[in-house]
Coordinates of C-alpha atoms in Angstrom, one line a residue:
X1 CA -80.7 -32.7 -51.4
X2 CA -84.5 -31.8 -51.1
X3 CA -86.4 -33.8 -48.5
X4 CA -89.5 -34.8 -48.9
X5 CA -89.6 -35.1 -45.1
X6 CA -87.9 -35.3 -42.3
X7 CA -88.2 -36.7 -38.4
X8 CA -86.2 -37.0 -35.4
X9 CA -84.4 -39.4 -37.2
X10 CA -85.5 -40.1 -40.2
X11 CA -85.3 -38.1 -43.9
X12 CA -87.1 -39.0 -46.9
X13 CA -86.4 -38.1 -50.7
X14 CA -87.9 -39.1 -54.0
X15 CA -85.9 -42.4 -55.9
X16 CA -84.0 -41.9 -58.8
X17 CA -82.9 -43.8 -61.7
X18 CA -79.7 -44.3 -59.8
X19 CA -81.5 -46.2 -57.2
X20 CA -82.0 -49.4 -58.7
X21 CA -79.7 -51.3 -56.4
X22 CA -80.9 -49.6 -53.4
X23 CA -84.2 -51.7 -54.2
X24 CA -82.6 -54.8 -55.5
X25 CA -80.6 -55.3 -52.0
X26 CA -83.9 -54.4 -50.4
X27 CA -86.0 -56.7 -52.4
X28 CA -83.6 -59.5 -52.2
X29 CA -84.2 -60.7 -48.4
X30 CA -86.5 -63.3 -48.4
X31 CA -88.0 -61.8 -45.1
X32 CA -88.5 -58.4 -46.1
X33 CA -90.7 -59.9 -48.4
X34 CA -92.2 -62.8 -46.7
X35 CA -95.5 -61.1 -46.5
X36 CA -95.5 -59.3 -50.1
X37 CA -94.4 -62.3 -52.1
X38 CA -92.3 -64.4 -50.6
X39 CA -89.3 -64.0 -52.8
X40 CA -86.4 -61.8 -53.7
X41 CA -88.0 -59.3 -56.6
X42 CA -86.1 -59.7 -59.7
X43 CA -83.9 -57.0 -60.8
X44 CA -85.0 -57.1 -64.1
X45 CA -88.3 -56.6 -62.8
X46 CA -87.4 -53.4 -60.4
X47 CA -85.3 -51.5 -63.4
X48 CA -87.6 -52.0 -65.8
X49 CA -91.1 -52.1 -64.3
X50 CA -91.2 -51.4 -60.6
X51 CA -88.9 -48.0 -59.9
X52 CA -90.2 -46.1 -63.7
X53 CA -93.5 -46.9 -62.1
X54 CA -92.4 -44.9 -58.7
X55 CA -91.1 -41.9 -60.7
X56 CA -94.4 -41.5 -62.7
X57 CA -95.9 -41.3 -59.8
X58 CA -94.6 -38.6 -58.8
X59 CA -95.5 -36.7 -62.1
X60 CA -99.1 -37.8 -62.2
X61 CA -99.5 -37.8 -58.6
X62 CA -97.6 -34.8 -57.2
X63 CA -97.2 -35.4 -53.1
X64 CA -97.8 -38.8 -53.2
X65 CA -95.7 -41.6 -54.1
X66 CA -92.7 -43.6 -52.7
X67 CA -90.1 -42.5 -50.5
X68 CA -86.5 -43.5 -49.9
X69 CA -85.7 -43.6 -46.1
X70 CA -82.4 -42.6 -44.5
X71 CA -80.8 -42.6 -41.2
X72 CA -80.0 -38.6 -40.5
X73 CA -77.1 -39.7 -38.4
X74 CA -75.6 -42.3 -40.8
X75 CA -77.0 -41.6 -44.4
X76 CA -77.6 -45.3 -44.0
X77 CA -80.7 -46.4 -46.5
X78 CA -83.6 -48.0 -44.6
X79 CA -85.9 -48.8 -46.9
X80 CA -89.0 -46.8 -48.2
X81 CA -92.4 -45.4 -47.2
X82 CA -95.2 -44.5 -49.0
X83 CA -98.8 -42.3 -49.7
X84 CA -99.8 -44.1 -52.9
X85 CA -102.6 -42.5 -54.5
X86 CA -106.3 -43.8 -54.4
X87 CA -109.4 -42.5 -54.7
X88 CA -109.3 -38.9 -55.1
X89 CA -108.2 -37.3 -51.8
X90 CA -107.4 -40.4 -50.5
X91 CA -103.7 -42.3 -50.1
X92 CA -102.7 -45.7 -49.1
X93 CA -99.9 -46.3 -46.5
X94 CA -97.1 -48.3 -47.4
X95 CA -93.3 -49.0 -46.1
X96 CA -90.5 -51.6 -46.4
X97 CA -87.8 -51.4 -44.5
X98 CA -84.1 -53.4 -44.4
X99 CA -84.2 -56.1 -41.7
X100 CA -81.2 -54.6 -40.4
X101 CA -83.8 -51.8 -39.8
X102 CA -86.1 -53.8 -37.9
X103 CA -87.2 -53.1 -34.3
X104 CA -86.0 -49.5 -34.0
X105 CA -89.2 -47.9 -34.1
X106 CA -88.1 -46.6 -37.6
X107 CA -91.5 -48.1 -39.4
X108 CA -93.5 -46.1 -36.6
X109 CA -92.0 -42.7 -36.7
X110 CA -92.2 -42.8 -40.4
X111 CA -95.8 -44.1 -41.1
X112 CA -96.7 -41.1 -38.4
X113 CA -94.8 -38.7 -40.5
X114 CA -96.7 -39.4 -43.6
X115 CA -100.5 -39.5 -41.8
X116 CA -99.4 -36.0 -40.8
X117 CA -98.2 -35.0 -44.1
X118 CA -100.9 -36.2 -45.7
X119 CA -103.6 -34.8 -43.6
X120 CA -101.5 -31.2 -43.2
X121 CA -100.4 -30.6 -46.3
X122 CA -101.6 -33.3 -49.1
X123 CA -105.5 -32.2 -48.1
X124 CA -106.1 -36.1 -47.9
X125 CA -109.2 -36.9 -45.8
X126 CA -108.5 -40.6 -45.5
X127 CA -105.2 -43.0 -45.3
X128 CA -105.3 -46.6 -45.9
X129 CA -102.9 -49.1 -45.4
X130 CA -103.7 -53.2 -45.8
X131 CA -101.8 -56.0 -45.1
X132 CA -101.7 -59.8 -44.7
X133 CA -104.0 -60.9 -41.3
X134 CA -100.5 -62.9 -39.7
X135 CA -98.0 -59.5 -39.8
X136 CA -98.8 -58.6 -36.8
X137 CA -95.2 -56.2 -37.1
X138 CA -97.0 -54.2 -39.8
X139 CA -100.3 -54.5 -38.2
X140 CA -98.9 -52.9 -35.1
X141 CA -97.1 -49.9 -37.1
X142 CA -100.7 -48.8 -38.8
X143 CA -101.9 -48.8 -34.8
X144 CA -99.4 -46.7 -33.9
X145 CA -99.9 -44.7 -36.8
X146 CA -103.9 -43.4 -35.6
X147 CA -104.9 -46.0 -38.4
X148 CA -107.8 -48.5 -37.2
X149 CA -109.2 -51.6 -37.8
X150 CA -111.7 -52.0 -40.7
X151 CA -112.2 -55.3 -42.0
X152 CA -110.6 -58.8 -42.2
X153 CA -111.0 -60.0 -45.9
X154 CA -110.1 -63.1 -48.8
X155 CA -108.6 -63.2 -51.2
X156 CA -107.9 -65.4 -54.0
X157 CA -104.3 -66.1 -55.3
X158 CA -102.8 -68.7 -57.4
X159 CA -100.1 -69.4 -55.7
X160 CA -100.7 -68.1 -51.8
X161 CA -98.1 -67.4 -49.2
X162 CA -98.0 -69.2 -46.1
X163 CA -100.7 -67.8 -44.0
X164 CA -102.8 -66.0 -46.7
X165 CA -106.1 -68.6 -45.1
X166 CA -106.3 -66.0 -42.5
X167 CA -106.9 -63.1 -44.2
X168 CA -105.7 -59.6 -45.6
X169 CA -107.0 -56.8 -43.1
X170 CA -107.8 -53.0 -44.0
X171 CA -107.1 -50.4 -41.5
X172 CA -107.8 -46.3 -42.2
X173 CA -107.6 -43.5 -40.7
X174 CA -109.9 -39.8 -41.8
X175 CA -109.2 -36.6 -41.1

């Protein structure tokens, strides 16, 4: 299998068709997605929408994308991690990762990996990453990741999560 990369303890590879259920477990716990949309995703939705979308990506966008996370010791799926593209020569951060997951400095090593890739090898000169004012857990990954503080903004949504009247905030980091 080719990796996309690889850490201390982490490896990363492009999804497949195959992985469907790999995001349909991940999707499915309500806290995983308590700050995205507070709702398991449907599977309908993943299959037919959400994972063809990743693997354009990497066609259109080569580099850049979403990542499937392992465990190297277990083979034990984590979740994902992500350089989507943006503006040209720049990426936004992303990652997800199975509760189970939680708390092992897992989100941290691999947000660092993919500033470094991007920067290194992906010529990027800036990396985003944004993110709902109350998740302080993902607000503290992009600060371990280099990223900074930017802005605290609104916005509107029909139907908002609990704690969307505080703000989405922006963090980057430049080469």
């Amino acid at each position: 299998m080719e990796w996309y990369v690889e850490t201390e303890r982490l490896a990363m590879r492009q999804f497949t068709l195959a992985d469907v259920e790999l995001l349909v477990d991940l999707d499915s716990d309500v806290e995983v997605m308590r700050y995205l949309t507070g709702q398991p995703t449907p599977r309908e939705q993943i299959a037919d929408q959400d994972l063809p979308a990743i693997l354009a990506t990497y066609d259109s966008h080569p580099g850049l994308g979403k990542w499937a996370a392992y465990e190297r010791t277990t083979g034990r799926f984590i979740g994902w991690f992500s350089l989507d593209p943006g503006l040209p020569g720049e990426a936004e951060l992303g990652y997800r990762l199975r509760r189970d997951a939680w708390g092992f400095g897992y989100a941290g090593e691999g947000a660092i990996a993919l500033v470094r890739k991007g920067f290194a090898e992906l010529g990027l000169t800036r990396i985003n990453a944004i993110t709902m004012a109350v998740n302080t857990g993902s607000r503290k990954v992009m600060q371990k990741a280099g990223l900074r503080f930017v802005r605290l903004f609104h916005e509107h949504f029909d139907d908002p999560l609990p704690g969307t009247e505080h703000g989405e905030v922006e963090y980057e980091i430049t080469r």
